[in-house]
mmCIF file of C-alpha atoms in Angstrom:
data_model
loop_
_atom_site.group_PDB
_atom_site.id
_atom_site.type_symbol
_atom_site.label_atom_id
_atom_site.label_comp_id
_atom_site.label_asym_id
_atom_site.label_seq_id
_atom_site.Cartn_x
_atom_site.Cartn_y
_atom_site.Cartn_z
ATOM 1 C CA MET A 15 303.087 -69.743 -16.067
ATOM 2 C CA ASN A 16 301.108 -71.900 -13.619
ATOM 3 C CA ASN A 17 303.391 -70.713 -10.775
ATOM 4 C CA ALA A 18 302.312 -67.136 -11.407
ATOM 5 C CA ARG A 19 298.672 -67.813 -10.663
ATOM 6 C CA PRO A 20 298.828 -68.220 -6.967
ATOM 7 C CA PHE A 21 301.041 -65.072 -6.745
ATOM 8 C CA LEU A 22 298.530 -63.031 -8.853
ATOM 9 C CA PHE A 23 295.643 -64.401 -6.696
ATOM 10 C CA VAL A 24 297.398 -63.222 -3.516
ATOM 11 C CA VAL A 25 298.185 -59.811 -4.982
ATOM 12 C CA ALA A 26 294.536 -59.430 -6.109
ATOM 13 C CA ALA A 27 293.337 -60.531 -2.675
ATOM 14 C CA ILE A 28 295.529 -57.925 -0.970
ATOM 15 C CA ILE A 29 294.370 -55.167 -3.251
ATOM 16 C CA LEU A 30 290.690 -56.116 -2.819
ATOM 17 C CA GLY A 31 291.050 -56.424 0.913
ATOM 18 C CA THR A 32 292.758 -53.037 1.168
ATOM 19 C CA GLY A 33 290.075 -51.428 -0.928
ATOM 20 C CA ILE A 34 287.275 -52.959 1.180
ATOM 21 C CA GLY A 35 289.048 -51.810 4.369
ATOM 22 C CA VAL A 36 289.492 -48.227 3.100
ATOM 23 C CA TYR A 37 285.786 -48.173 1.974
ATOM 24 C CA ARG A 38 284.590 -49.390 5.402
ATOM 25 C CA ILE A 39 286.808 -46.989 7.327
ATOM 26 C CA ALA A 40 285.634 -44.061 5.151
ATOM 27 C CA GLY A 41 282.024 -45.106 5.694
ATOM 28 C CA VAL A 42 281.875 -43.552 9.162
ATOM 29 C CA GLU A 43 278.694 -41.679 8.246
ATOM 30 C CA LYS A 44 276.928 -45.100 7.950
ATOM 31 C CA SER A 45 278.484 -46.665 11.095
ATOM 32 C CA GLU A 46 275.979 -47.947 13.683
ATOM 33 C CA ALA A 47 278.206 -46.528 16.437
ATOM 34 C CA PHE A 48 277.325 -42.974 15.416
ATOM 35 C CA PHE A 49 274.078 -40.900 15.588
ATOM 36 C CA ASN A 50 272.952 -38.022 13.418
ATOM 37 C CA ASN A 51 271.728 -34.801 14.991
ATOM 38 C CA GLY A 52 270.981 -32.235 12.319
ATOM 39 C CA ASN A 53 274.249 -31.504 10.539
ATOM 40 C CA TRP A 54 276.365 -33.315 13.130
ATOM 41 C CA ILE A 55 277.463 -36.913 13.339
ATOM 42 C CA GLY A 56 278.840 -38.192 16.651
ATOM 43 C CA SER A 57 278.909 -40.753 19.426
ATOM 44 C CA LYS A 58 278.616 -40.410 23.151
ATOM 45 C CA ASP A 59 280.464 -43.623 23.996
ATOM 46 C CA LEU A 60 283.221 -44.694 21.620
ATOM 47 C CA PRO A 61 284.790 -48.049 22.572
ATOM 48 C CA LEU A 62 288.186 -46.839 21.193
ATOM 49 C CA GLY A 63 290.819 -49.653 21.159
ATOM 50 C CA LYS A 64 288.138 -52.324 21.642
ATOM 51 C CA ASP A 65 286.416 -52.157 18.192
ATOM 52 C CA ASN A 66 289.088 -52.072 15.537
ATOM 53 C CA LEU A 67 286.859 -50.778 12.723
ATOM 54 C CA LEU A 68 285.418 -48.024 14.887
ATOM 55 C CA THR A 69 288.840 -47.029 16.097
ATOM 56 C CA ALA A 70 290.071 -46.739 12.498
ATOM 57 C CA GLN A 71 286.960 -44.731 11.584
ATOM 58 C CA VAL A 72 287.499 -42.294 14.446
ATOM 59 C CA THR A 73 291.178 -41.996 13.787
ATOM 60 C CA VAL A 74 290.404 -40.661 10.262
ATOM 61 C CA PHE A 75 288.938 -37.470 11.748
ATOM 62 C CA ALA A 76 290.176 -37.387 15.372
ATOM 63 C CA LEU A 77 293.707 -38.858 15.578
ATOM 64 C CA PHE A 78 294.228 -37.941 19.240
ATOM 65 C CA ALA A 79 290.633 -38.286 20.477
ATOM 66 C CA LEU A 80 290.132 -38.257 24.232
ATOM 67 C CA PRO A 81 287.986 -40.892 26.009
ATOM 68 C CA SER A 82 284.221 -40.204 26.013
ATOM 69 C CA GLN A 83 284.199 -39.225 29.723
ATOM 70 C CA GLU A 84 286.538 -36.314 28.833
ATOM 71 C CA ALA A 85 285.297 -35.139 25.449
ATOM 72 C CA VAL A 86 282.664 -35.749 22.793
ATOM 73 C CA TYR A 87 283.380 -35.149 19.111
ATOM 74 C CA LEU A 88 280.817 -34.440 16.456
ATOM 75 C CA PHE A 89 281.655 -33.684 12.834
ATOM 76 C CA ALA A 90 279.841 -32.211 9.947
ATOM 77 C CA ARG A 91 280.474 -32.846 6.245
ATOM 78 C CA ARG A 92 277.097 -31.681 5.060
ATOM 79 C CA ASP A 93 274.872 -28.614 5.392
ATOM 80 C CA ASP A 94 271.220 -28.631 6.431
ATOM 81 C CA GLU A 95 270.222 -29.604 2.884
ATOM 82 C CA LYS A 96 272.511 -32.700 3.094
ATOM 83 C CA GLU A 97 274.948 -31.246 0.498
ATOM 84 C CA ILE A 98 278.750 -31.627 0.992
ATOM 85 C CA LEU A 99 280.353 -28.606 2.565
ATOM 86 C CA ASN A 100 282.303 -26.828 -0.136
ATOM 87 C CA SER A 101 284.065 -23.432 -0.023
ATOM 88 C CA GLU A 102 282.498 -22.377 -3.329
ATOM 89 C CA THR A 103 279.498 -21.705 -1.121
ATOM 90 C CA ASP A 104 279.372 -19.490 2.026
ATOM 91 C CA TYR A 105 277.638 -20.863 5.162
ATOM 92 C CA THR A 106 276.373 -19.660 8.495
ATOM 93 C CA ILE A 107 276.567 -21.681 11.695
ATOM 94 C CA THR A 108 273.839 -20.375 14.013
ATOM 95 C CA GLY A 109 273.060 -21.304 17.625
ATOM 96 C CA ASN A 110 273.027 -20.123 21.146
ATOM 97 C CA ILE A 111 276.131 -20.242 23.260
ATOM 98 C CA HIS A 112 274.125 -21.856 26.132
ATOM 99 C CA GLN A 113 272.675 -24.713 24.112
ATOM 100 C CA ILE A 114 275.887 -26.635 24.421
ATOM 101 C CA GLN A 115 276.091 -27.303 28.162
ATOM 102 C CA ALA A 116 279.746 -27.945 28.789
ATOM 103 C CA ARG A 117 282.755 -26.525 30.499
ATOM 104 C CA TYR A 118 284.272 -25.739 27.072
ATOM 105 C CA TRP A 119 283.340 -26.341 23.511
ATOM 106 C CA SER A 120 284.665 -25.354 19.989
ATOM 107 C CA ILE A 121 283.752 -25.486 16.342
ATOM 108 C CA THR A 122 286.891 -25.995 14.175
ATOM 109 C CA LEU A 123 287.191 -25.989 10.324
ATOM 110 C CA TYR A 124 289.388 -28.626 8.631
ATOM 111 C CA GLY A 125 290.250 -29.134 4.983
ATOM 112 C CA LYS A 126 289.252 -32.252 3.132
ATOM 113 C CA ASP A 127 292.615 -33.675 4.200
ATOM 114 C CA LEU A 128 291.424 -33.252 7.846
ATOM 115 C CA TYR A 129 294.115 -30.730 8.673
ATOM 116 C CA SER A 130 293.690 -27.110 9.653
ATOM 117 C CA VAL A 131 293.263 -24.779 6.656
ATOM 118 C CA PRO A 132 296.162 -22.280 6.533
ATOM 119 C CA ASN A 133 295.062 -18.646 6.398
ATOM 120 C CA ALA A 134 296.664 -15.276 6.846
ATOM 121 C CA TYR A 135 294.469 -14.559 9.914
ATOM 122 C CA GLU A 136 295.515 -17.783 11.697
ATOM 123 C CA ARG A 137 291.846 -18.308 12.643
ATOM 124 C CA TYR A 138 290.860 -21.938 12.721
ATOM 125 C CA SER A 139 287.914 -22.180 15.174
ATOM 126 C CA PHE A 140 285.565 -20.443 17.544
ATOM 127 C CA ASN A 141 284.770 -21.529 21.103
ATOM 128 C CA ASN A 142 282.399 -20.661 23.844
ATOM 129 C CA THR A 143 284.749 -17.928 25.077
ATOM 130 C CA SER A 144 285.696 -16.305 21.735
ATOM 131 C CA LEU A 145 282.354 -15.984 20.022
ATOM 132 C CA LYS A 146 280.651 -12.644 19.732
ATOM 133 C CA THR A 147 277.036 -13.041 20.757
ATOM 134 C CA ASP A 148 273.933 -10.930 21.283
ATOM 135 C CA SER A 149 272.626 -10.305 24.824
ATOM 136 C CA ALA A 150 270.756 -13.575 24.782
ATOM 137 C CA GLY A 151 273.784 -15.613 23.758
ATOM 138 C CA ASN A 152 272.804 -16.109 20.082
ATOM 139 C CA PHE A 153 275.597 -16.290 17.636
ATOM 140 C CA THR A 154 276.244 -16.610 13.925
ATOM 141 C CA ILE A 155 279.534 -17.871 12.512
ATOM 142 C CA THR A 156 280.108 -17.078 8.805
ATOM 143 C CA VAL A 157 282.169 -19.697 6.945
ATOM 144 C CA SER A 158 283.599 -18.208 3.815
ATOM 145 C CA HIS A 159 286.778 -17.897 1.761
ATOM 146 C CA GLN A 160 286.235 -14.102 1.860
ATOM 147 C CA GLN A 161 286.228 -12.164 5.151
ATOM 148 C CA LYS A 162 282.654 -11.601 6.376
ATOM 149 C CA GLY A 163 281.471 -10.363 9.762
ATOM 150 C CA GLU A 164 282.823 -10.577 13.277
ATOM 151 C CA ASN A 165 282.637 -14.308 13.676
ATOM 152 C CA TRP A 166 284.247 -15.131 10.399
ATOM 153 C CA LEU A 167 285.778 -18.613 9.975
ATOM 154 C CA PRO A 168 288.036 -18.752 6.859
ATOM 155 C CA SER A 169 287.345 -21.733 4.508
ATOM 156 C CA PRO A 170 289.785 -23.123 1.923
ATOM 157 C CA ASN A 171 289.695 -22.022 -1.681
ATOM 158 C CA LYS A 172 287.282 -23.966 -3.938
ATOM 159 C CA THR A 173 287.405 -27.287 -2.224
ATOM 160 C CA ARG A 174 285.526 -29.433 0.368
ATOM 161 C CA PHE A 175 285.957 -28.934 4.124
ATOM 162 C CA ASN A 176 284.733 -30.481 7.342
ATOM 163 C CA LEU A 177 283.662 -28.987 10.679
ATOM 164 C CA VAL A 178 284.321 -30.567 14.101
ATOM 165 C CA LEU A 179 282.309 -29.711 17.267
ATOM 166 C CA ARG A 180 284.314 -30.648 20.407
ATOM 167 C CA ILE A 181 282.559 -30.770 23.683
ATOM 168 C CA TYR A 182 284.787 -30.975 26.760
ATOM 169 C CA LYS A 183 283.364 -31.982 30.162
ATOM 170 C CA GLY A 184 279.693 -31.804 29.078
ATOM 171 C CA GLU A 185 276.969 -31.741 31.711
ATOM 172 C CA GLN A 186 275.554 -35.290 32.216
ATOM 173 C CA ASN A 187 271.942 -34.376 31.344
ATOM 174 C CA PHE A 188 273.050 -32.581 28.163
ATOM 175 C CA LEU A 189 275.184 -35.511 27.060
ATOM 176 C CA GLN A 190 272.345 -38.057 27.751
ATOM 177 C CA GLN A 191 270.178 -36.019 25.327
ATOM 178 C CA LEU A 192 272.897 -35.255 22.764
ATOM 179 C CA GLU A 193 271.206 -37.264 20.009
ATOM 180 C CA LYS A 194 268.162 -35.004 20.008
ATOM 181 C CA THR A 195 269.125 -31.763 21.742
ATOM 182 C CA PRO A 196 269.306 -28.700 19.465
ATOM 183 C CA LEU A 197 272.851 -28.078 18.202
ATOM 184 C CA PRO A 198 274.188 -25.292 15.938
ATOM 185 C CA VAL A 199 272.761 -25.365 12.484
ATOM 186 C CA ILE A 200 274.864 -25.132 9.270
ATOM 187 C CA LYS A 201 273.068 -23.437 6.352
ATOM 188 C CA LYS A 202 274.067 -21.983 3.015
ATOM 189 C CA LEU A 203 274.343 -18.254 3.168
ATOM 190 C CA LYS A 204 271.779 -16.743 0.913
ATOM 191 C CA ALA A 205 273.012 -13.947 -1.315
#
C-alpha cells in the first residue's frame, strides 16, 4: 500500500497541473498582454512563440494567427452590457466602415467551439467590401438565428458564440490608438 502513495501523488499533481494550465490558458480576458476597447479584447504586439502562456492563449481563438505587423485580431465574447454573447438574444453590431483604417478588415462569427457556425446561407462574416452601408459609411450588422435585414450574420441555435475582428495592414496611426479609438459596438437588439 505504501508503494501506491507516490504514484497517486504523481497522478494528482498531473491532474492539478493540467487543470491550472487549462484555467490560465482560458483566462485570456484577464491576461496583461491584452487590452479592452468596448466589446473587443485584443493586442497590438503579440510576442507569439516567445511567451508560452500567451501563445497558448492566442492559439485558443486564432490557431493560424499572423504576426502583428501583418494583422491584428480582436475578439468579443460579451455585449456592451458585459453579458456573454448567446444566440437566444439578437444583437446589432454598429459602426462606420471608415473607423477601422486598414487595407482590409472583417468581423466573423464563431461558435463556442471557435469554429465557423454552419448555416444554409454559408455566411460567416462581413468585411469592409461586403457590408451594405449608408452614404456616410454607417453600417448595422444584425446577429440572429433568424434572418433579419441586409447585413444579417447567422448565429448558432441557443448557444454561446464569439466574434472576431481581424484587421489586416492597419494604418500606423490607427494601430497606435487602437486601445482607445472607436470600434464597432455590439448591443442587444431591442424588440
